[in-house]
Amino acid sequence: MSTVKRKLTIAKAISESISLEMEADENVFVMGEDIAKLGGVFGTTTGLLDKFGPERVRDTPISETAFIGAAVGAAAVGMRPIVELMFVDFFGVCMDAIYNLAAKNCYFSGGNQPIPMVLMTSVGGGYGDAGQHSQCLYGTFAHLPGMKVVIPSNAYDAKGLMHTAVVDNNPVIFMLHKNLQGMGWLGTEKKSIVDVPKEIYGVPFGKAAIVRKGKDITLVGLGVTVHMALDAANKLEKEGVDAEVIDLRSLVPLDRETIFNSVSKTGRLLVIDDDYISYGVTGEIISSVAEQDSSVFKTSPQRIAYPDIPIPFTRPMEQFALPNKDKIFNTAKEMMEGK
Amino acid sequence: MSTVKRKLTIAKAISESISLEMEADENVFVMGEDIAKLGGVFGTTTGLLDKFGPERVRDTPISETAFIGAAVGAAAVGMRPIVELMFVDFFGVCMDAIYNLAAKNCYFSGGNQPIPMVLMTSVGGGYGDAGQHSQCLYGTFAHLPGMKVVIPSNAYDAKGLMHTAVVDNNPVIFMLHKNLQGMGWLGTEKKSIVDVPKEIYGVPFGKAAIVRKGKDITLVGLGVTVHMALDAANKLEKEGVDAEVIDLRSLVPLDRETIFNSVSKTGRLLVIDDDYISYGVTGEIISSVAEQDSSVFKTSPQRIAYPDIPIPFTRPMEQFALPNKDKIFNTAKEMMEGK
Amino acid sequence: MLSDVNTLQWLYGSMFKSRYYEECMEKAYLEGKQPVFNMANGPVPGEMHLSNGQEPCAVGVCAHLNADDAVFATHRPHHIAIAKGVNLKAMTAEIFGKKSGLSGGRGGHMHLFDPTVNFACSGIIAEGMGPAAGVALARKLRNEPGIAVAFIGEGAANQGAFHETMNLAAVWKLPFVCIIEDNAWGISVSKTDATSVPRNDVRAASYGIPGEYIEGNDPLAIYDAAERAIKRARSGQGPSLIEIETYRLAGHFMGDTEAYRPEGEKDELFSKDPIPKFRKHLLESGTLDETGLKKIEEAMYKEVDDAFEFARSAAEPEPIEALEKVFA
Amino acid sequence: MLSDVNTLQWLYGSMFKSRYYEECMEKAYLEGKQPVFNMANGPVPGEMHLSNGQEPCAVGVCAHLNADDAVFATHRPHHIAIAKGVNLKAMTAEIFGKKSGLSGGRGGHMHLFDPTVNFACSGIIAEGMGPAAGVALARKLRNEPGIAVAFIGEGAANQGAFHETMNLAAVWKLPFVCIIEDNAWGISVSKTDATSVPRNDVRAASYGIPGEYIEGNDPLAIYDAAERAIKRARSGQGPSLIEIETYRLAGHFMGDTEAYRPEGEKDELFSKDPIPKFRKHLLESGTLDETGLKKIEEAMYKEVDDAFEFARSAAEPEPIEALEKVFA
Ligand SMILES: Cc1ncc(C[n+]2csc(CCOP(=O)(O)OP(=O)(O)O)c2C)c(N)n1
Ligand SMILES: Cc1ncc(C[n+]2csc(CCOP(=O)(O)OP(=O)(O)O)c2C)c(N)n1
Ligand SMILES: [Mg+2]
Ligand SMILES: [Mg+2]
């Protein structure tokens, strides 16, 4: 791989990745609301219209059921659509096309009609956009079989995972966190802006990244919570606690092995998620370790996630409910002290 | 309560319950596809049209988004709609009305506009109805805040839970398992047909039932898997294993206390669910015990649930994938043997 | 008016084949389900939606299609699958849940996929609309021949997917045709109780496209209307909408007692059965004589019998194959 | 043509109030967001969709409504909330996320609920349609007065919920009116690129109900059309559909650079600003003189200033209140 690297935001890495994939394969095209002239509300398709024209970069009516359904049909006959659902919170108007068509048609057809499509969507809150524009819904998508579910935490992974998504022969739900994407008008986590090679490269699904090695406690996160965990780990280090931080990168497939091996070593597991807590990601991670061998736990595994409440608009309430580095630090310390 | 009891199927208990609630409160009405003239595809509204007429028992167009949305609006101004989503598998066409409106409006309105509605739906497979008509999706609904989620395993609970649902001031997702409902044209688990008092009575949400006391292992189920667990418990008894069986009855609220107390006693937890395994009910139950005190586990907690595959049509595959008494028995025995 | 004998023969033969197919299916379905009807039992479990009476819609449209053209059907798919040329043996084996079925038994009667002829169907109302538009879009983007046709029921025209897709197809001028089979019922709910207009062809105006209503469940009238719409689609002028009056001679699904039907309706429908009617037409117009018709019928009997024979004797899949094909 | 002075005054006053409200909101919103625009900062975080230019739609319709009548608005709700008589202080406090806000700060600008005047709004396209039909159904079932009006954007008329609800309301003859505010844009996508017909009033034919298109963003023409539709609804004749040509004088949301607009479009729209135009009309028709207009304007300044003053000085909620009101 060349050594030409630039620090990119996730949004830039994604639009670059899509551009490269569209050059490489004329079956790749993009559609969604405001993805052409506007370049995507979150900037993930910026520049594509100028480069590839309105046939391959298509603004759609506000008709998610129709255009996501259309992506399924196009994929069935060999196209590789990348389709944007502007906010994941809108899944309720089009979930049938996603989970009853995209996710199941490969199986229903006995493997004869794979659906190679990417559903790109933005997740997460923290900027006061209230309860219909701030959710993550990781658990909702990961629970239903037939879709891969990918959540990058930085620009390098974003570009590489997007390549893997586009060339994958299956539906991939690509979830981009608004605190990470790098739009000017939203706060952006600095650590998500990293060196990105210019060429196409892949980052595999189902391989969690150990983004910080440690021996005392395993902090598992995804998307934005990886950065919170890293911040907490730095703080913990000052207290003599050596935390290992795992970035899941994909929920489906899930790298149960990396998690289990880490917890076998540290004996302590703390999972951090900004999706709703119950019946979601945190439960799955904890259980997948417990069912393999619950004796690895030196102390009860813990989780920090969004409480089971709709997301409130007002800042004091929203910030109260979100996970953050201090909550992680405090819980980790309590776990170290065996509380 | 009177002593007049009859053995009823769940479907009959539900239609009786709805009838009583409609008599008691004129704000209660029913709508859905084929719920009037046909009495509901699963018989849960049989006889209501004749008794209450077409204004209060309304057949709808095949427009779930519109009529579930309408239920939300009607509930907001004081009605108490019971609305049927024929199969839970259809949630994808109308989830927005369910989770972005019904589930959130109370919160969004600061509690000033509660949404007292019941969404009644049928779940489960095992009779060859394939991948769009056989799912449970318990985890999908339980994960999203703002809705109560109820799953009766027998006719007594069904009637009592329906009363509690109708008088509750919040949206309640009432999930009826097709193997239990008691329609002639579907197989019916005998143990779901039990004595039901004629009057109105309530069964509270959030109180799991210990349907079999035992000291060696805790089997947790819901809906149809409760009966599988009971069958397995009988078989285990012959091998000298004394299983405790818990019927969750509701997922939201979830009776974490009863589960934890049971596992504290038995030290062994096996959760059985016919919804998809990952990111669902089984993960939540296991984690909720583990996070409270993972040292209660004498052996690693286990789960038996639907694999992460779309539901296959053909009998050999479908039966292979479903939980059953033998799988429970075998896993429980292994757990007893410390494997 | 269509006079090509080959096509007329094909129309009759396909309708006849479809009807005989459903008769065989009915028998197979009921095996093991008597005296007590339990959907879970017998060689063909689950729901079964027969298409008896609706054959004209399938043949009148599919007569204009070739393998490149995609068809998306509904929960009531057999007549359309047959008219579209889906591999009958593999389709029947699929409905019997066999390993040699179209999808190895994973799909069943509501999920028949035959990519070689671009046929698919599914069990959620109006769900084929979006995918059909998507195939049409793919054909357009790649400058390939081939159009897409979505069949839906009249009840499905009240579902959001119908509206969204019609608009999308019209805005993008896709080579797409929507066929509404108006059998007057959505399970037990009549069109009158469910649909705010007597005929869905008027809804074409919402999309600025042509709409037609075809009365009489007549294969020739359907053939003509479909020709207009499909020509339009092929020539890049965009989508059309056709609603067809048809008859559901069976229950919604097997086991349906149809108590909701008005007295006498079924008898009246049977008296208008399109297959004997078309047979009579072929005889009277001198297109075919008894011998010619019998020859076609015999061929169809044989093809269907062979398919059922194939399906019955085919091997069951291994249970563990359930875990395969989730991902490609 | 409307000649009642009180109503004319109310129409003007409400439009004026709404516009001034948005001007104040714009300022408040930008606080803390400069020089670097970050949506998360300032007293009003999150998205902000201003209604400047669309006031005629709100006032022309709401002039006919009383508290029993329900209104469901969209992500762009302020003008409608104001015309419907939502408590302005509590609404503003809500948008500022304060404890004394309509919902204690939980909802924010896209989730304004004032049950005392039956107003609600939400952030998902066409989402108010179903609930509005539901209120209409409740009124009908209980034989109560009161109708329901759903406002949506022209872009929302391509969403499934629009179609399903129009059909449902028509089949059930509900006291329901759908108002489409056609500001020609759905974020950056023009109506031409998104909608298969130039005007959505033709879509009324799909439901067998009256449809009207009102040109010119003219409060009086809107008033008249709304009167017809609302009378029809009140008298039990069922729903109607009205599309209104209107202008979005602001960006889609604040921060929108509007680069997608054709050159000169904004200038042209500003030259047709309905508020000065209506002011001129009132003067020229002799309905009100400068003094009379100024008096109204002063009253509106005061009401809005008071509301912002109330909101700014109101107390923040406790963080832990986040956990309350999930269930009633
Ligand atoms: C979204 C959705 N809602 C409801 C159903 C249940 N359902 C299956 S077939 C049917 C009636 C369909 O009527 P129509 O579209 O007229 O087709 P027909 O059965 O008459 O061929 C219904 C309500 C479904 N499959 N999907
Ligand atoms: C189902 C859904 N899809 C997309 C969006 C994102 N979105 C918010 S406003 C908007 C444009 C709406 O256009 P229109 O209906 O014309 O209303 P306007 O903004 O012009 O008032 C879009 C696409 C959404 N909120 N909900
Ligand atoms: Mg029909
Ligand atoms: Mg607009």
Tab-separated table of N, CA and C in Angstrom, chain D residues 116-152:
chain	number	residue	atom	x	y	z
D	116	THR	N	-54.170	20.899	25.468
D	116	THR	CA	-55.298	21.804	25.756
D	116	THR	C	-55.881	22.404	24.478
D	117	VAL	N	-55.059	22.548	23.463
D	117	VAL	CA	-55.595	23.021	22.176
D	117	VAL	C	-55.469	21.940	21.099
D	118	ASN	N	-55.195	20.721	21.541
D	118	ASN	CA	-55.083	19.592	20.620
D	118	ASN	C	-54.078	19.815	19.497
D	119	PHE	N	-52.907	20.246	19.897
D	119	PHE	CA	-51.821	20.426	18.937
D	119	PHE	C	-50.702	19.428	19.215
D	120	ALA	N	-50.172	18.861	18.155
D	120	ALA	CA	-48.986	18.015	18.273
D	120	ALA	C	-48.192	18.115	16.987
D	121	CYS	N	-46.919	17.787	17.059
D	121	CYS	CA	-46.113	17.729	15.851
D	121	CYS	C	-45.037	16.673	16.037
D	122	SER	N	-44.361	16.332	14.966
D	122	SER	CA	-43.333	15.316	15.103
D	122	SER	C	-42.350	15.400	13.956
D	123	GLY	N	-41.267	14.664	14.071
D	123	GLY	CA	-40.140	14.872	13.175
D	123	GLY	C	-40.004	13.899	12.025
D	124	ILE	N	-40.908	12.951	11.924
D	124	ILE	CA	-40.820	11.974	10.845
D	124	ILE	C	-41.843	12.358	9.778
D	125	ILE	N	-41.394	12.285	8.548
D	125	ILE	CA	-42.210	12.760	7.433
D	125	ILE	C	-43.562	12.045	7.351
D	126	ALA	N	-44.618	12.834	7.285
D	126	ALA	CA	-46.001	12.355	7.133
D	126	ALA	C	-46.506	11.577	8.349
D	127	GLU	N	-45.790	11.670	9.436
D	127	GLU	CA	-46.124	10.877	10.610
D	127	GLU	C	-47.394	11.350	11.307
D	128	GLY	N	-47.760	12.601	11.118
D	128	GLY	CA	-48.965	13.097	11.772
D	128	GLY	C	-50.260	12.643	11.111
D	129	MET	N	-50.141	12.076	9.921
D	129	MET	CA	-51.351	11.708	9.177
D	129	MET	C	-52.215	10.704	9.944
D	130	GLY	N	-51.624	9.591	10.325
D	130	GLY	CA	-52.376	8.544	11.023
D	130	GLY	C	-53.000	9.056	12.312
D	131	PRO	N	-52.207	9.662	13.179
D	131	PRO	CA	-52.790	10.182	14.418
D	131	PRO	C	-53.917	11.181	14.171
D	132	ALA	N	-53.776	12.018	13.165
D	132	ALA	CA	-54.852	12.975	12.886
D	132	ALA	C	-56.125	12.220	12.518
D	133	ALA	N	-55.993	11.219	11.659
D	133	ALA	CA	-57.167	10.412	11.317
D	133	ALA	C	-57.739	9.752	12.568
D	134	GLY	N	-56.864	9.385	13.478
D	134	GLY	CA	-57.308	8.747	14.720
D	134	GLY	C	-58.110	9.678	15.604
D	135	VAL	N	-57.696	10.930	15.675
D	135	VAL	CA	-58.497	11.886	16.441
D	135	VAL	C	-59.844	12.070	15.748
D	136	ALA	N	-59.800	12.173	14.444
D	136	ALA	CA	-61.053	12.324	13.689
D	136	ALA	C	-61.973	11.133	13.950
D	137	LEU	N	-61.396	9.957	13.989
D	137	LEU	CA	-62.187	8.759	14.273
D	137	LEU	C	-62.773	8.814	15.682
D	138	ALA	N	-61.967	9.240	16.633
D	138	ALA	CA	-62.450	9.333	18.016
D	138	ALA	C	-63.621	10.304	18.109
D	139	ARG	N	-63.482	11.427	17.448
D	139	ARG	CA	-64.570	12.411	17.467
D	139	ARG	C	-65.843	11.792	16.897
D	140	LYS	N	-65.672	11.052	15.845
D	140	LYS	CA	-66.823	10.433	15.187
D	140	LYS	C	-67.439	9.362	16.084
D	141	LEU	N	-66.590	8.514	16.644
D	141	LEU	CA	-67.098	7.420	17.483
D	141	LEU	C	-67.852	7.961	18.691
D	142	ARG	N	-67.367	9.071	19.230
D	142	ARG	CA	-67.991	9.627	20.423
D	142	ARG	C	-69.049	10.664	20.098
D	143	ASN	N	-69.295	10.876	18.819
D	143	ASN	CA	-70.257	11.900	18.449
D	143	ASN	C	-69.935	13.250	19.045
D	144	GLU	N	-68.663	13.550	19.057
D	144	GLU	CA	-68.225	14.818	19.627
D	144	GLU	C	-67.934	15.794	18.503
D	145	PRO	N	-68.038	17.083	18.789
D	145	PRO	CA	-67.610	18.035	17.765
D	145	PRO	C	-66.101	17.961	17.646
D	146	GLY	N	-65.575	18.559	16.648
D	146	GLY	CA	-64.118	18.569	16.489
D	146	GLY	C	-63.706	17.755	15.294
D	147	ILE	N	-62.808	18.312	14.542
D	147	ILE	CA	-62.267	17.642	13.373
D	147	ILE	C	-60.754	17.561	13.552
D	148	ALA	N	-60.084	16.966	12.610
D	148	ALA	CA	-58.623	16.900	12.692
D	148	ALA	C	-58.002	17.359	11.382
D	149	VAL	N	-56.921	18.092	11.506
D	149	VAL	CA	-56.198	18.591	10.343
D	149	VAL	C	-54.744	18.140	10.442
D	150	ALA	N	-54.264	17.532	9.382
D	150	ALA	CA	-52.839	17.197	9.323
D	150	ALA	C	-52.170	18.109	8.316
D	151	PHE	N	-51.132	18.780	8.745
D	151	PHE	CA	-50.292	19.553	7.832
D	151	PHE	C	-49.099	18.684	7.449
D	152	ILE	N	-48.784	18.658	6.177
D	152	ILE	CA	-47.548	18.005	5.745
D	152	ILE	C	-46.895	18.865	4.656
